[in-house]
Amino acid sequence: MTLSQRLFWRILPTLMATILIVGALAYRSATREIENIYDAELINDANTLWILLKGHLEKNDFSVPAEVPDIDFSMGNQLALNQDADDYADAHAFRSWKADALAMVSSNAFPASVPKFGAGFADYTFAREKWRVYSLPIAQTGIVVEVAEKIALRKGLVGNILLDIALPLLVLVPAIAFLTWLVINNGLSHIRGLVRQIRSRTPDDLSTLAINNMPSDLLPLVRSLNQFMQKLDTSLTLERRFADLAAHQLRTPQAGIKLLLQMLEKATDEDERQQLMKDLVASNERAMHLIAQLLHLARVSHQPLRLEAINLYEVAAASLADVGAILGNRGFEVELAGSEVASVNADRLLLRLLIDNLVDNAIKYSPDGGEIRVEIAPAGAYWRLVIDDRGPGIPEDQRKAVFLQFHRVSASDRDGAGLGLAIVAEIAKRLGIQVGLSTPTWGYGLRVELIMPAVAA
């Protein structure tokens, strides 16, 4: 079932119920008005009869009730009207009382066995027919005028009104249903246009959807789709960039390993073979390091942030502990100082990866027996983490360029992929951390300074 059909079948019962309720209310209102009008006519009839019969009733005594003959409504009479008029006359009757005795009655009036009615309106059933009776007592005369009317007359009129209401409604229902269907289809045309826009696109087309003349109800949906496609486009772009980057950067290590394997196959001298084996192991380690750095860079770009309050001192201590064996073998002097309650709002994995890369760079570029100092200190509404080493440092004119991918300091004699500080810059950008490079207080080496907002521990 289409959306148009679902909406139609949900709206139609509501319309039908509304029409029925309106019809019922109209019927009830018409019934009440007819009752009031007919009751008013009975009052007028009673007063008119009194005026007409007043002289006759006051002057005469009636031992036997005088019967007033019906008007002849047959077609042979010149005053004849029609069958409806005749039926109307038969539906009315009157009685007049004088001194508690019947004085004058119509030919179809209730017999004397039916007692006199009290003043006002009353309902009475006679000969299996219901009548509406109005009794008018005349003050200080002992005369009472009663007029009666068959209730069926009223019901017939109400039935005719109901029929007059029902017939237009029966015609109106299909017309309203048809108009409702047209309105629903026209209202959903924008959704169908949106579907056509999406279906007509190629897999590579992730441009934003047009929102011109779009109804306000659909704007949030279209904007959400556009945001989703922008995120998807960014993600796919990063993946393509990573694939191109990996293919380009791994080509050189692969070619070097292949060349060393070919040379190893042709080598005849044992010393030469041993040297080639060492070169092969070193080349493989460089390739593995490059792959690890590329994977770290991809994870930094794609990993969703899970921000939480993190103890900065504990993260730095864990990073130094993981490289403790390397630091001990190379005779480094390591110092971790500062506040142990420093708390920052960050992603734990990304913050750890950032500090790991900085510590790795400090170890890689520092000589054996060097010194690495990590300090954590408050700086107003921020926490300041400083890592100092005694390596060659970075010239001031290259300190911006080292954050670019695959950029390496020209004077460096260490192996590297040129991705460490690029990863640091990417993580810092995502976590809102300021990164600065300078020279330690002892005059040489590299100082890396991180500034990050403090949060309540």
Short mmCIF file of C-alpha atoms in Angstrom, two decimals:
data_model
loop_
_atom_site.label_atom_id
_atom_site.label_comp_id
_atom_site.label_asym_id
_atom_site.label_seq_id
_atom_site.Cartn_x
_atom_site.Cartn_y
_atom_site.Cartn_z
CA MET A 1 0.00 0.00 0.00
CA THR A 2 1.38 3.38 -1.03
CA LEU A 3 1.74 6.34 1.31
CA SER A 4 -1.08 8.12 -0.56
CA GLN A 5 -3.40 5.19 0.05
CA ARG A 6 -2.43 4.95 3.71
CA LEU A 7 -3.14 8.64 4.26
CA PHE A 8 -6.42 8.42 2.30
CA TRP A 9 -7.74 5.48 4.32
CA ARG A 10 -6.78 7.20 7.55
CA ILE A 11 -8.39 10.52 6.62
CA LEU A 12 -11.57 9.11 5.02
CA PRO A 13 -13.02 7.56 8.22
CA THR A 14 -12.47 10.86 10.00
CA LEU A 15 -14.32 12.72 7.25
CA MET A 16 -17.14 10.19 7.30
CA ALA A 17 -17.45 10.43 11.07
CA THR A 18 -17.46 14.23 10.83
CA ILE A 19 -20.21 14.18 8.19
CA LEU A 20 -22.30 11.75 10.26
CA ILE A 21 -21.87 13.88 13.37
CA VAL A 22 -22.85 17.03 11.47
CA GLY A 23 -25.89 15.21 10.05
CA ALA A 24 -26.89 13.92 13.49
CA LEU A 25 -26.56 17.38 15.01
CA ALA A 26 -28.57 18.90 12.16
CA TYR A 27 -31.28 16.24 12.63
CA ARG A 28 -31.41 16.86 16.36
CA SER A 29 -31.58 20.62 15.89
CA ALA A 30 -34.31 20.29 13.25
CA THR A 31 -36.33 17.97 15.50
CA ARG A 32 -36.10 20.39 18.42
CA GLU A 33 -37.11 23.37 16.25
CA ILE A 34 -40.05 21.47 14.74
CA GLU A 35 -41.28 20.48 18.20
CA ASN A 36 -41.11 24.09 19.32
CA ILE A 37 -42.88 25.37 16.20
CA TYR A 38 -45.66 22.80 16.36
CA ASP A 39 -46.18 23.41 20.09
CA ALA A 40 -46.44 27.13 19.36
CA GLU A 41 -49.04 26.38 16.67
CA LEU A 42 -51.08 24.36 19.16
CA ILE A 43 -51.09 27.35 21.52
CA ASN A 44 -52.18 29.62 18.66
CA ASP A 45 -54.88 27.13 17.60
CA ALA A 46 -56.27 26.97 21.15
CA ASN A 47 -56.45 30.74 21.40
CA THR A 48 -58.01 31.03 17.93
CA LEU A 49 -60.67 28.45 18.82
CA TRP A 50 -61.52 30.34 21.99
CA ILE A 51 -61.97 33.54 20.07
CA LEU A 52 -64.20 31.79 17.50
CA LEU A 53 -66.26 29.80 20.01
CA LYS A 54 -66.35 32.28 22.87
CA GLY A 55 -69.83 33.67 22.24
CA HIS A 56 -71.38 30.29 21.50
CA LEU A 57 -69.86 28.65 24.59
CA GLU A 58 -70.80 31.46 26.98
CA LYS A 59 -74.47 31.79 25.83
CA ASN A 60 -75.44 28.13 25.54
CA ASP A 61 -75.62 25.18 27.84
CA PHE A 62 -74.66 21.83 26.38
CA SER A 63 -76.38 18.76 27.75
CA VAL A 64 -74.99 16.84 24.77
CA PRO A 65 -71.68 17.81 23.18
CA ALA A 66 -72.07 19.64 19.88
CA GLU A 67 -69.98 18.06 17.13
CA VAL A 68 -68.35 20.28 14.51
CA PRO A 69 -68.32 18.48 11.11
CA ASP A 70 -65.12 18.11 9.10
CA ILE A 71 -64.48 20.23 6.03
CA ASP A 72 -64.97 18.14 2.92
CA PHE A 73 -61.62 17.84 1.21
CA SER A 74 -62.83 15.45 -1.50
CA MET A 75 -61.99 16.28 -5.08
CA GLY A 76 -65.64 17.00 -5.87
CA ASN A 77 -65.80 20.00 -3.56
CA GLN A 78 -64.79 23.37 -4.92
CA LEU A 79 -62.76 23.99 -1.78
CA ALA A 80 -60.99 20.64 -2.13
CA LEU A 81 -57.26 20.84 -1.83
CA ASN A 82 -55.49 17.47 -1.94
CA GLN A 83 -54.92 14.28 0.00
CA ASP A 84 -52.13 15.88 2.03
CA ALA A 85 -54.48 18.59 3.28
CA ASP A 86 -57.07 15.97 4.17
CA ASP A 87 -54.50 13.99 6.11
CA TYR A 88 -53.40 17.17 7.85
CA ALA A 89 -57.00 17.86 8.95
CA ASP A 90 -57.42 14.31 10.25
CA ALA A 91 -54.28 14.76 12.31
CA HIS A 92 -55.88 17.60 14.35
CA ALA A 93 -58.70 17.53 16.86
CA PHE A 94 -60.21 19.72 19.56
CA ARG A 95 -62.53 19.55 22.57
CA SER A 96 -64.06 22.30 24.64
CA TRP A 97 -65.30 21.88 28.20
CA LYS A 98 -67.81 23.93 30.15
CA ALA A 99 -68.36 23.27 33.84
CA ASP A 100 -66.49 19.98 33.56
CA ALA A 101 -68.76 18.76 30.74
CA LEU A 102 -67.95 18.43 27.09
CA ALA A 103 -69.45 21.29 25.13
CA MET A 104 -68.11 21.27 21.57
CA VAL A 105 -65.85 18.70 19.88
CA SER A 106 -64.44 17.92 16.49
CA SER A 107 -65.60 14.77 14.71
CA ASN A 108 -62.29 13.01 15.46
CA ALA A 109 -61.91 14.24 19.05
CA PHE A 110 -61.25 12.01 22.02
CA PRO A 111 -64.47 10.54 23.52
CA ALA A 112 -65.92 11.72 26.80
CA SER A 113 -64.35 8.73 28.50
CA VAL A 114 -60.99 10.45 28.11
CA PRO A 115 -60.80 12.84 31.04
CA LYS A 116 -60.05 16.52 30.76
CA PHE A 117 -56.32 17.29 30.52
CA GLY A 118 -54.50 19.59 32.90
CA ALA A 119 -53.35 23.00 31.78
CA GLY A 120 -50.41 23.03 29.38
CA PHE A 121 -48.93 20.28 27.22
CA ALA A 122 -49.39 16.53 27.55
CA ASP A 123 -48.71 13.43 25.46
CA TYR A 124 -51.55 10.89 25.14
CA THR A 125 -51.95 7.61 23.28
CA PHE A 126 -55.38 6.89 21.82
CA ALA A 127 -56.28 4.06 19.45
CA ARG A 128 -52.58 3.15 19.24
CA GLU A 129 -51.70 6.61 18.03
CA LYS A 130 -49.70 9.17 19.97
CA TRP A 131 -51.11 12.69 20.28
CA ARG A 132 -49.72 15.96 21.53
CA VAL A 133 -52.36 17.83 23.55
CA TYR A 134 -52.49 21.45 24.69
CA SER A 135 -55.10 22.50 27.24
CA LEU A 136 -56.07 26.18 27.61
CA PRO A 137 -58.17 26.97 30.71
CA ILE A 138 -60.12 30.24 30.40
CA ALA A 139 -59.94 32.16 33.65
CA GLN A 140 -63.18 32.80 35.61
CA THR A 141 -65.36 30.99 33.05
CA GLY A 142 -64.93 27.28 33.82
CA ILE A 143 -64.25 26.80 30.09
CA VAL A 144 -61.29 24.75 28.86
CA VAL A 145 -60.21 24.50 25.21
CA GLU A 146 -58.13 21.45 24.22
CA VAL A 147 -56.38 21.07 20.89
CA ALA A 148 -54.58 17.85 19.90
CA GLU A 149 -52.24 16.88 17.10
CA LYS A 150 -50.89 13.52 15.99
CA ILE A 151 -47.20 13.17 16.79
CA ALA A 152 -46.83 11.15 13.55
CA LEU A 153 -47.36 14.40 11.67
CA ARG A 154 -44.25 15.84 13.30
CA LYS A 155 -42.26 12.67 12.74
CA GLY A 156 -43.20 12.69 9.09
CA LEU A 157 -41.89 16.20 8.71
CA VAL A 158 -38.68 15.34 10.58
CA GLY A 159 -38.26 12.29 8.34
CA ASN A 160 -38.60 14.48 5.24
CA ILE A 161 -35.98 16.87 6.63
CA LEU A 162 -33.68 13.95 7.41
CA LEU A 163 -34.09 12.71 3.85
CA ASP A 164 -33.34 16.19 2.53
CA ILE A 165 -30.17 16.23 4.65
CA ALA A 166 -29.08 12.67 3.80
CA LEU A 167 -29.37 12.89 0.02
CA PRO A 168 -26.92 15.84 -0.33
CA LEU A 169 -24.55 14.13 2.12
CA LEU A 170 -24.60 10.92 0.07
CA VAL A 171 -23.58 12.97 -2.96
CA LEU A 172 -21.09 14.97 -0.92
CA VAL A 173 -19.20 11.96 0.50
CA PRO A 174 -17.73 10.67 -2.80
CA ALA A 175 -17.02 14.24 -3.89
CA ILE A 176 -15.11 14.94 -0.68
CA ALA A 177 -13.31 11.59 -0.97
CA PHE A 178 -12.24 12.44 -4.53
CA LEU A 179 -11.04 15.92 -3.54
CA THR A 180 -9.19 14.44 -0.55
CA TRP A 181 -7.41 11.98 -2.84
CA LEU A 182 -6.39 14.81 -5.17
CA VAL A 183 -5.11 16.94 -2.28
CA ILE A 184 -3.09 14.03 -0.82
CA ASN A 185 -1.53 13.20 -4.18
CA ASN A 186 -0.68 16.83 -4.80
CA GLY A 187 0.78 17.17 -1.30
CA LEU A 188 3.00 14.12 -1.79
CA SER A 189 4.30 15.30 -5.15
CA HIS A 190 7.31 16.88 -3.41
CA ILE A 191 8.20 13.53 -1.83
CA ARG A 192 7.95 11.83 -5.22
CA GLY A 193 10.17 14.56 -6.67
CA LEU A 194 12.67 13.96 -3.88
CA VAL A 195 12.66 10.23 -4.62
CA ARG A 196 13.25 10.95 -8.32
CA GLN A 197 16.20 13.19 -7.41
CA ILE A 198 17.82 10.42 -5.38
CA ARG A 199 17.07 7.63 -7.90
CA SER A 200 18.50 9.58 -10.81
CA ARG A 201 21.92 9.97 -9.16
CA THR A 202 25.01 7.95 -9.89
CA PRO A 203 26.81 6.19 -7.01
CA ASP A 204 29.54 8.87 -7.10
CA ASP A 205 27.10 11.82 -7.01
CA LEU A 206 26.82 12.91 -3.37
CA SER A 207 25.98 16.56 -4.03
CA THR A 208 23.27 18.19 -1.92
CA LEU A 209 19.61 17.82 -2.82
CA ALA A 210 17.74 20.89 -4.05
CA ILE A 211 15.46 22.46 -1.44
CA ASN A 212 13.82 25.09 -3.66
CA ASN A 213 10.03 25.26 -3.17
CA MET A 214 10.25 22.42 -0.66
CA PRO A 215 7.45 22.43 1.97
CA SER A 216 8.61 23.42 5.44
CA ASP A 217 7.56 19.99 6.78
CA LEU A 218 10.06 18.28 4.45
CA LEU A 219 12.94 20.71 4.96
CA PRO A 220 14.29 18.92 8.09
CA LEU A 221 14.31 15.60 6.20
CA VAL A 222 16.07 17.06 3.14
CA ARG A 223 18.61 18.90 5.31
CA SER A 224 19.30 15.71 7.25
CA LEU A 225 19.82 13.82 3.99
CA ASN A 226 22.16 16.56 2.76
CA GLN A 227 24.14 16.43 6.01
CA PHE A 228 24.34 12.65 5.75
CA MET A 229 25.58 12.82 2.15
CA GLN A 230 28.16 15.46 3.08
CA LYS A 231 29.44 13.23 5.88
CA LEU A 232 29.43 10.23 3.54
CA ASP A 233 31.26 12.23 0.89
CA THR A 234 33.86 13.32 3.46
CA SER A 235 34.28 9.74 4.65
CA LEU A 236 34.66 8.37 1.12
CA THR A 237 37.09 11.15 0.26
CA LEU A 238 39.21 10.28 3.28
CA GLU A 239 39.12 6.60 2.36
CA ARG A 240 40.18 7.31 -1.22
CA ARG A 241 42.89 9.64 0.04
CA PHE A 242 44.10 6.96 2.45
CA ALA A 243 44.12 4.32 -0.31
CA ASP A 244 46.06 6.61 -2.66
CA LEU A 245 48.43 7.59 0.16
CA ALA A 246 49.07 4.01 1.21
CA ALA A 247 49.61 2.87 -2.38
CA HIS A 248 52.06 5.70 -3.02
CA GLN A 249 54.00 5.49 0.24
CA LEU A 250 54.25 1.71 0.38
CA ARG A 251 55.57 1.46 -3.16
CA THR A 252 59.11 2.54 -2.14
CA PRO A 253 59.50 0.15 0.85
CA GLN A 254 58.12 -2.70 -1.21
CA ALA A 255 60.52 -1.96 -4.03
CA GLY A 256 63.44 -1.78 -1.53
CA ILE A 257 62.51 -5.11 0.07
CA LYS A 258 62.16 -6.72 -3.35
CA LEU A 259 65.58 -5.41 -4.40
CA LEU A 260 67.21 -6.68 -1.18
CA LEU A 261 65.64 -10.11 -1.69
CA GLN A 262 67.00 -10.25 -5.24
CA MET A 263 70.45 -9.22 -4.03
CA LEU A 264 70.26 -11.79 -1.21
CA GLU A 265 69.46 -14.49 -3.75
CA LYS A 266 72.54 -13.63 -5.82
CA ALA A 267 74.93 -13.03 -2.92
CA THR A 268 77.74 -15.59 -2.56
CA ASP A 269 79.74 -14.13 0.31
CA GLU A 270 78.46 -14.94 3.82
CA ASP A 271 79.33 -11.51 5.20
CA GLU A 272 77.45 -9.87 2.35
CA ARG A 273 74.44 -12.12 3.01
CA GLN A 274 74.43 -11.19 6.71
CA GLN A 275 74.54 -7.49 5.88
CA LEU A 276 71.73 -7.88 3.37
CA MET A 277 69.68 -9.71 6.00
CA LYS A 278 70.16 -6.84 8.45
CA ASP A 279 69.20 -4.33 5.74
CA LEU A 280 66.16 -6.46 4.91
CA VAL A 281 65.01 -6.53 8.54
CA ALA A 282 65.50 -2.75 8.88
CA SER A 283 63.61 -2.12 5.65
CA ASN A 284 60.77 -4.35 6.82
CA GLU A 285 60.60 -2.50 10.16
CA ARG A 286 60.40 0.82 8.33
CA ALA A 287 57.55 -0.52 6.19
CA MET A 288 55.72 -1.79 9.28
CA HIS A 289 56.23 1.55 10.99
CA LEU A 290 54.86 3.34 7.92
CA ILE A 291 51.81 1.05 7.82
CA ALA A 292 51.19 1.63 11.53
CA GLN A 293 51.42 5.39 11.07
CA LEU A 294 49.07 5.29 8.07
CA LEU A 295 46.56 3.26 10.07
CA HIS A 296 46.84 5.70 12.96
CA LEU A 297 46.22 8.59 10.58
CA ALA A 298 43.16 6.85 9.12
CA ARG A 299 41.81 6.07 12.60
CA VAL A 300 42.25 9.69 13.67
CA SER A 301 40.25 10.88 10.64
CA HIS A 302 37.41 8.34 10.92
CA GLN A 303 37.05 7.45 14.58
CA PRO A 304 33.97 9.02 16.20
CA LEU A 305 34.74 11.08 19.27
CA ARG A 306 33.83 9.71 22.71
CA LEU A 307 34.51 12.68 24.95
CA GLU A 308 34.90 12.17 28.70
CA ALA A 309 36.77 13.62 31.66
CA ILE A 310 40.30 12.13 31.58
CA ASN A 311 43.16 12.39 34.06
CA LEU A 312 45.97 13.86 31.95
CA TYR A 313 48.73 12.80 34.38
CA GLU A 314 47.64 9.14 34.22
CA VAL A 315 47.61 9.12 30.40
CA ALA A 316 51.12 10.61 30.24
CA ALA A 317 52.40 8.14 32.87
CA ALA A 318 50.91 5.18 30.96
CA SER A 319 52.52 6.35 27.71
CA LEU A 320 55.98 6.58 29.33
CA ALA A 321 55.50 3.21 31.07
CA ASP A 322 54.84 1.46 27.74
CA VAL A 323 58.24 2.55 26.38
CA GLY A 324 60.05 2.00 29.68
CA ALA A 325 62.13 -0.89 28.30
CA ILE A 326 63.37 1.21 25.36
CA LEU A 327 64.16 4.13 27.63
CA GLY A 328 66.10 1.87 30.00
CA ASN A 329 68.09 0.16 27.24
CA ARG A 330 69.14 3.47 25.76
CA GLY A 331 69.96 5.02 29.13
CA PHE A 332 67.42 7.85 29.03
CA GLU A 333 66.73 10.02 32.02
CA VAL A 334 62.95 10.49 32.24
CA GLU A 335 61.04 12.87 34.49
CA LEU A 336 57.23 13.23 34.84
CA ALA A 337 56.31 16.22 37.00
CA GLY A 338 53.33 18.41 37.75
CA SER A 339 49.74 18.05 38.90
CA GLU A 340 48.39 14.55 39.32
CA VAL A 341 44.77 15.71 39.29
CA ALA A 342 44.79 17.46 35.91
CA SER A 343 41.49 16.58 34.18
CA VAL A 344 40.63 17.36 30.57
CA ASN A 345 37.64 16.63 28.33
CA ALA A 346 38.92 14.45 25.49
CA ASP A 347 38.70 11.13 23.69
CA ARG A 348 40.87 8.70 25.67
CA LEU A 349 42.20 6.74 22.67
CA LEU A 350 43.01 9.80 20.59
CA LEU A 351 44.65 11.66 23.49
CA ARG A 352 46.79 8.60 24.23
CA LEU A 353 47.77 8.32 20.56
CA LEU A 354 48.76 12.01 20.50
CA ILE A 355 51.03 11.69 23.57
CA ASP A 356 52.45 8.38 22.30
CA ASN A 357 53.52 10.04 19.05
CA LEU A 358 55.21 12.92 20.86
CA VAL A 359 57.05 10.56 23.23
CA ASP A 360 58.04 8.36 20.27
CA ASN A 361 59.46 11.38 18.43
CA ALA A 362 61.37 12.48 21.54
CA ILE A 363 62.92 9.01 21.89
CA LYS A 364 63.65 8.62 18.19
CA TYR A 365 65.46 11.92 17.73
CA SER A 366 67.29 12.06 21.08
CA PRO A 367 70.75 10.52 21.52
CA ASP A 368 71.33 7.57 23.86
CA GLY A 369 71.60 8.71 27.45
CA GLY A 370 69.47 11.78 26.66
CA GLU A 371 66.80 13.35 28.80
CA ILE A 372 63.02 13.52 28.35
CA ARG A 373 61.02 15.71 30.67
CA VAL A 374 57.22 15.77 30.84
CA GLU A 375 55.50 18.44 32.92
CA ILE A 376 51.82 19.13 33.58
CA ALA A 377 50.81 22.51 35.01
CA PRO A 378 47.68 24.69 35.20
CA ALA A 379 47.42 27.73 32.95
CA GLY A 380 44.31 29.66 33.95
CA ALA A 381 41.27 27.77 32.64
CA TYR A 382 43.56 25.34 30.79
CA TRP A 383 46.05 22.58 31.44
CA ARG A 384 49.50 22.81 29.94
CA LEU A 385 51.48 19.66 29.05
CA VAL A 386 55.14 20.14 28.01
CA ILE A 387 57.48 17.50 26.58
CA ASP A 388 61.17 18.48 26.38
CA ASP A 389 63.96 16.44 24.79
CA ARG A 390 67.67 16.89 24.00
CA GLY A 391 67.50 15.99 20.34
CA PRO A 392 68.48 18.15 17.35
CA GLY A 393 65.25 20.17 17.57
CA ILE A 394 63.41 21.74 14.65
CA PRO A 395 64.53 25.00 13.00
CA GLU A 396 62.08 27.81 13.60
CA ASP A 397 61.41 28.27 9.87
CA GLN A 398 60.26 24.63 9.57
CA ARG A 399 58.02 24.41 12.64
CA LYS A 400 54.83 24.96 10.69
CA ALA A 401 55.75 22.62 7.85
CA VAL A 402 56.51 19.63 10.14
CA PHE A 403 52.77 19.23 10.82
CA LEU A 404 52.18 18.41 7.15
CA GLN A 405 52.02 14.78 6.06
CA PHE A 406 55.35 13.21 5.01
CA HIS A 407 57.32 16.35 5.74
CA ARG A 408 60.67 15.60 7.39
CA VAL A 409 63.28 18.00 8.73
CA SER A 410 65.94 18.29 6.08
CA ALA A 411 68.88 17.89 8.51
CA SER A 412 67.45 14.79 10.21
CA ASP A 413 69.48 11.58 9.97
CA ARG A 414 66.77 9.39 11.57
CA ASP A 415 64.45 7.07 9.68
CA GLY A 416 60.81 8.10 9.69
CA ALA A 417 57.70 8.41 7.56
CA GLY A 418 57.03 12.07 8.29
CA LEU A 419 53.62 11.28 9.75
CA GLY A 420 54.14 11.55 13.52
CA LEU A 421 53.52 15.27 13.91
CA ALA A 422 50.86 15.19 11.17
CA ILE A 423 48.94 12.72 13.33
CA VAL A 424 49.48 14.99 16.34
CA ALA A 425 48.11 17.99 14.40
CA GLU A 426 45.04 16.04 13.22
CA ILE A 427 44.21 14.79 16.73
CA ALA A 428 44.77 18.25 18.23
CA LYS A 429 42.40 19.75 15.65
CA ARG A 430 39.66 17.24 16.50
CA LEU A 431 40.07 17.62 20.27
CA GLY A 432 40.46 21.40 20.27
CA ILE A 433 44.05 21.28 21.62
CA GLN A 434 46.60 24.01 20.86
CA VAL A 435 50.05 22.72 19.85
CA GLY A 436 53.18 24.83 19.95
CA LEU A 437 56.87 24.07 19.18
CA SER A 438 59.81 25.84 20.80
CA THR A 439 63.19 25.22 22.43
CA PRO A 440 63.60 23.89 26.01
CA THR A 441 65.04 26.09 28.73
CA TRP A 442 68.42 24.34 28.50
CA GLY A 443 68.93 25.89 25.05
CA TYR A 444 68.66 23.04 22.56
CA GLY A 445 66.39 20.14 21.60
CA LEU A 446 62.63 20.39 21.08
CA ARG A 447 59.82 21.49 23.35
CA VAL A 448 56.25 20.49 22.44
CA GLU A 449 53.57 22.37 24.37
CA LEU A 450 49.92 21.26 24.50
CA ILE A 451 47.21 23.60 25.83
CA MET A 452 43.80 22.03 26.52
CA PRO A 453 40.69 23.24 28.39
CA ALA A 454 40.40 22.09 32.01
CA VAL A 455 37.28 20.38 33.37
CA ALA A 456 36.20 19.57 36.90
CA ALA A 457 37.73 16.28 37.98
#
